[in-house]
Short mmCIF file of C-alpha atoms in Angstrom, two decimals:
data_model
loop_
_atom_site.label_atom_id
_atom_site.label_comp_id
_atom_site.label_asym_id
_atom_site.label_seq_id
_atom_site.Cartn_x
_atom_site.Cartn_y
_atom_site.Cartn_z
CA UNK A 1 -9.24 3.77 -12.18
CA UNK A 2 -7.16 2.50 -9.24
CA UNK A 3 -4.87 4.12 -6.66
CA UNK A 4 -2.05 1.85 -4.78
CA UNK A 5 -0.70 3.61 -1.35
CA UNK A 6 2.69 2.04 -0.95
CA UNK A 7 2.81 3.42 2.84
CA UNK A 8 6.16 3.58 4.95
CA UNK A 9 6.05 4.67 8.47
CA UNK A 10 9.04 5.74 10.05
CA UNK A 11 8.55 6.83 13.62
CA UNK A 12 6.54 4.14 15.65
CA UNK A 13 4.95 7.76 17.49
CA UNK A 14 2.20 7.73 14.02
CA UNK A 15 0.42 4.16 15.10
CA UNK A 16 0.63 4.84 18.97
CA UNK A 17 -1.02 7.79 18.43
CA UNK A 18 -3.49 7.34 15.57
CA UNK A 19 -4.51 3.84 15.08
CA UNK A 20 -5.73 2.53 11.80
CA UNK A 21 -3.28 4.81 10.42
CA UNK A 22 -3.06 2.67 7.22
CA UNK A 23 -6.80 2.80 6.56
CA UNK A 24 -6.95 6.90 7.06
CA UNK A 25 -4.06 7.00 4.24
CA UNK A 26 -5.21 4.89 1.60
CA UNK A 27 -9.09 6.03 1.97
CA UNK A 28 -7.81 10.16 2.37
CA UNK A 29 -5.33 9.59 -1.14
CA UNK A 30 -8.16 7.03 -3.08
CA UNK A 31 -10.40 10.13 -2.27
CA UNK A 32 -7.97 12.65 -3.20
CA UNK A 33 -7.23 10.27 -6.32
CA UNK A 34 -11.08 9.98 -7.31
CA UNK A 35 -12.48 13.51 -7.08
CA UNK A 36 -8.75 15.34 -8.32
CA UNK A 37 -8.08 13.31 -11.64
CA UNK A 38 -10.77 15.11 -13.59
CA UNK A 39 -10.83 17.51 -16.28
CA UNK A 40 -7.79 19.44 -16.86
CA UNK A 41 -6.24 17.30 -14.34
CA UNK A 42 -7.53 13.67 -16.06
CA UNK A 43 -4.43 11.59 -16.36
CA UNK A 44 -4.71 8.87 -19.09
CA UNK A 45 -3.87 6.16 -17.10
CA UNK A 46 -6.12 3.05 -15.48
CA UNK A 47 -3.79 3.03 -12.54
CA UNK A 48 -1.45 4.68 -10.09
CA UNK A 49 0.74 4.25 -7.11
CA UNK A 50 1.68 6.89 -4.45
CA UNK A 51 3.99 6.67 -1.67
CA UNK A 52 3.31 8.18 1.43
CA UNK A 53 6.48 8.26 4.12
CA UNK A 54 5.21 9.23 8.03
CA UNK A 55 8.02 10.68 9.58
CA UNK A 56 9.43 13.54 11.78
CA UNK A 57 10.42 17.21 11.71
CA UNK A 58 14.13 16.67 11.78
CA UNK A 59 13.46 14.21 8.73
CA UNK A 60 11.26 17.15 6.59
CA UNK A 61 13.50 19.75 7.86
CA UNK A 62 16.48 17.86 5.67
CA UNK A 63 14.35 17.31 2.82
CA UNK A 64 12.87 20.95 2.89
CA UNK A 65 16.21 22.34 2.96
CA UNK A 66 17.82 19.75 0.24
CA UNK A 67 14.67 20.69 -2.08
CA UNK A 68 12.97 23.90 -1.36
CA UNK A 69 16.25 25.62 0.40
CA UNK A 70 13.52 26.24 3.51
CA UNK A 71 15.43 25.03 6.58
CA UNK A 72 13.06 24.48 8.72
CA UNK A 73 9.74 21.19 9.25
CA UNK A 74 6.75 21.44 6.83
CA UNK A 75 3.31 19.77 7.92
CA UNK A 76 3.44 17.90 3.74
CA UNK A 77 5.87 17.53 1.04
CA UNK A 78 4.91 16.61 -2.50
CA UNK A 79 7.57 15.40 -4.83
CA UNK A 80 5.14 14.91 -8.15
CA UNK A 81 6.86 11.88 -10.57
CA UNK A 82 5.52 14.08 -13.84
CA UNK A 83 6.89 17.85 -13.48
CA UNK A 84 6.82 18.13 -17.11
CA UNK A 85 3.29 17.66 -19.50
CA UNK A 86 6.07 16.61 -22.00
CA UNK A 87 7.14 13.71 -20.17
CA UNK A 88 5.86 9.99 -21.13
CA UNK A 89 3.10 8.73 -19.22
CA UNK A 90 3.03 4.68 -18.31
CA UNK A 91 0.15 2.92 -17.02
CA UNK A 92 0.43 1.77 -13.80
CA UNK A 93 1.82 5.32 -13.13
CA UNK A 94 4.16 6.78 -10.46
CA UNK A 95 2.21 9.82 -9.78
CA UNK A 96 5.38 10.96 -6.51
CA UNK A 97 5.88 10.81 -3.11
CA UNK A 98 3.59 12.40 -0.15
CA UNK A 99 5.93 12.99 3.21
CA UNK A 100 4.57 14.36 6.41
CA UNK A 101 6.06 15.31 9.52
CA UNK A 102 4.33 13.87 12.46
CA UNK A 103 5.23 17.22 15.29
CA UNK A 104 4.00 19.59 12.75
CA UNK A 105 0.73 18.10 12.01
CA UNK A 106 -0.01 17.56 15.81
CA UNK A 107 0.98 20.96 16.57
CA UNK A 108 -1.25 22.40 13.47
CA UNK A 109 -4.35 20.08 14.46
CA UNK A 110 -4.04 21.63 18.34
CA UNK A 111 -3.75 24.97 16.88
CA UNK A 112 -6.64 24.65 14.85
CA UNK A 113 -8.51 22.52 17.57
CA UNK A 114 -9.17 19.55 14.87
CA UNK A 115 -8.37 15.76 15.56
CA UNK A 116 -4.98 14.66 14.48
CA UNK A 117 -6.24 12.32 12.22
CA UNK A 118 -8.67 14.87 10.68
CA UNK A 119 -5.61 17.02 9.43
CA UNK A 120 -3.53 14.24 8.72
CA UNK A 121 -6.17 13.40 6.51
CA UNK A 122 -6.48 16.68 4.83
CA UNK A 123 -3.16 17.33 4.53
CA UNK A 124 -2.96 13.26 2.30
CA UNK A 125 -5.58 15.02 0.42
CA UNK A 126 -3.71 18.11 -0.02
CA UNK A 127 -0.43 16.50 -1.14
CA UNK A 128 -2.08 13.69 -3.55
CA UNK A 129 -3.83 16.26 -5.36
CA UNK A 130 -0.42 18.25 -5.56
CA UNK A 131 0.69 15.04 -7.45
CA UNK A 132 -2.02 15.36 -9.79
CA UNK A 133 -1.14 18.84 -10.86
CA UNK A 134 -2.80 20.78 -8.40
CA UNK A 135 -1.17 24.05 -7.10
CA UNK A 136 -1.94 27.35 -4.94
CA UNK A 137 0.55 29.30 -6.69
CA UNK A 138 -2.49 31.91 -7.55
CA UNK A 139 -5.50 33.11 -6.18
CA UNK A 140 -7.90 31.20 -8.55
CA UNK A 141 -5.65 28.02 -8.48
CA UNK A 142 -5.75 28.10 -4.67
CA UNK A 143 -9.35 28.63 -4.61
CA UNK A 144 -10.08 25.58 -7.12
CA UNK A 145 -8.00 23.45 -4.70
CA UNK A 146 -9.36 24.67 -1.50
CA UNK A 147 -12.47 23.94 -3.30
CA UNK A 148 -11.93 20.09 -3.94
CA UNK A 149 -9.96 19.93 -0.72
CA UNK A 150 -13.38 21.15 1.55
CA UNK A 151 -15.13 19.09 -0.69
CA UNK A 152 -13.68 16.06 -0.32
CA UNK A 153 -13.14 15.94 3.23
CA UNK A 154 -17.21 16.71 3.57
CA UNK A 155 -17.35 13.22 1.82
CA UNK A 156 -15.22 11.59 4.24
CA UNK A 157 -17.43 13.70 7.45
CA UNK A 158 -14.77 15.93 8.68
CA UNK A 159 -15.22 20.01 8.52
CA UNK A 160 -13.94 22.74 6.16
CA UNK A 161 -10.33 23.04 7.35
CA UNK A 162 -10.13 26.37 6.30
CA UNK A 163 -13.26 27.70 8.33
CA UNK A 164 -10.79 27.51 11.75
#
């Protein structure tokens, strides 16, 4: 079972400020990919590719407006591939596209007094597993996610994000 990051940074501000930015991606979405595609979420596929873009606000802000009529930045987008269980499933599989804003995730990390690359990290986590099927549209579903999210990042040595 195999995850392939295809990884496009857009504003040179992500590697100036957190080197080995191409590591922290592929091992936070392999994680997310590892411990996520279980059970109810199993997909029956060997492998999977995700793209990840690292941009701006003004860049979200157009793509939260275009697709979720929000105009304003988000820290994460998720676009999932599959939005229907009815739709075919190929093997290596598209599982969507991950997009983070790079001012919105610095200014959440200082707010919660984490390291940038902590939260960047989570919020990888947060969006791969949104790929996968995960959601917080409930209570329970948001507590099963929180769940694998806290979990996960204890794996990878960083603290429950939602402790702060």
């Amino acid at each position: 079972m195999s995850l392939h990051v295809a990884l496009r940074i857009d504003d040179a501000v992500w590697k100036k400020e957190l080197p080995g930015i191409e590591k922290l991606v592929n091992t936070a979405a392999k994680a997310a990919w590892k411990a996520g595609n279980t059970g109810d979420f199993k997909l029956p596929v060997i492998s999977a590719e995700v793209s990840v873009l690292l941009t701006n606000d003004e860049a979200v802000r157009v793509l939260n407006k275009t697709y979720r009529g929000i105009d304003r930045p988000t820290n994460v987008l998720s676009f999932a591939a599959l939005d229907d269980k009815d739709e075919p499933v190929v093997d290596p599989m598209l599982l969507g596209d991950i997009v983070v804003a790079f001012e919105t995730m610095k200014h959440e990390a200082e707010e919660q007094n984490i390291p940038p690359k902590d939260h960047l990290f989570h919020l990888i986590v947060h969006g791969v597993l949104h790929l996968i099927g995960y959601d917080h549209m409930t209570e329970d579903d948001a507590a099963i996610m929180e769940s694998l999210e806290i979990e996960i990042l204890a794996q990878n040595g960083m603290e429950n994000p939602y402790d702060n």
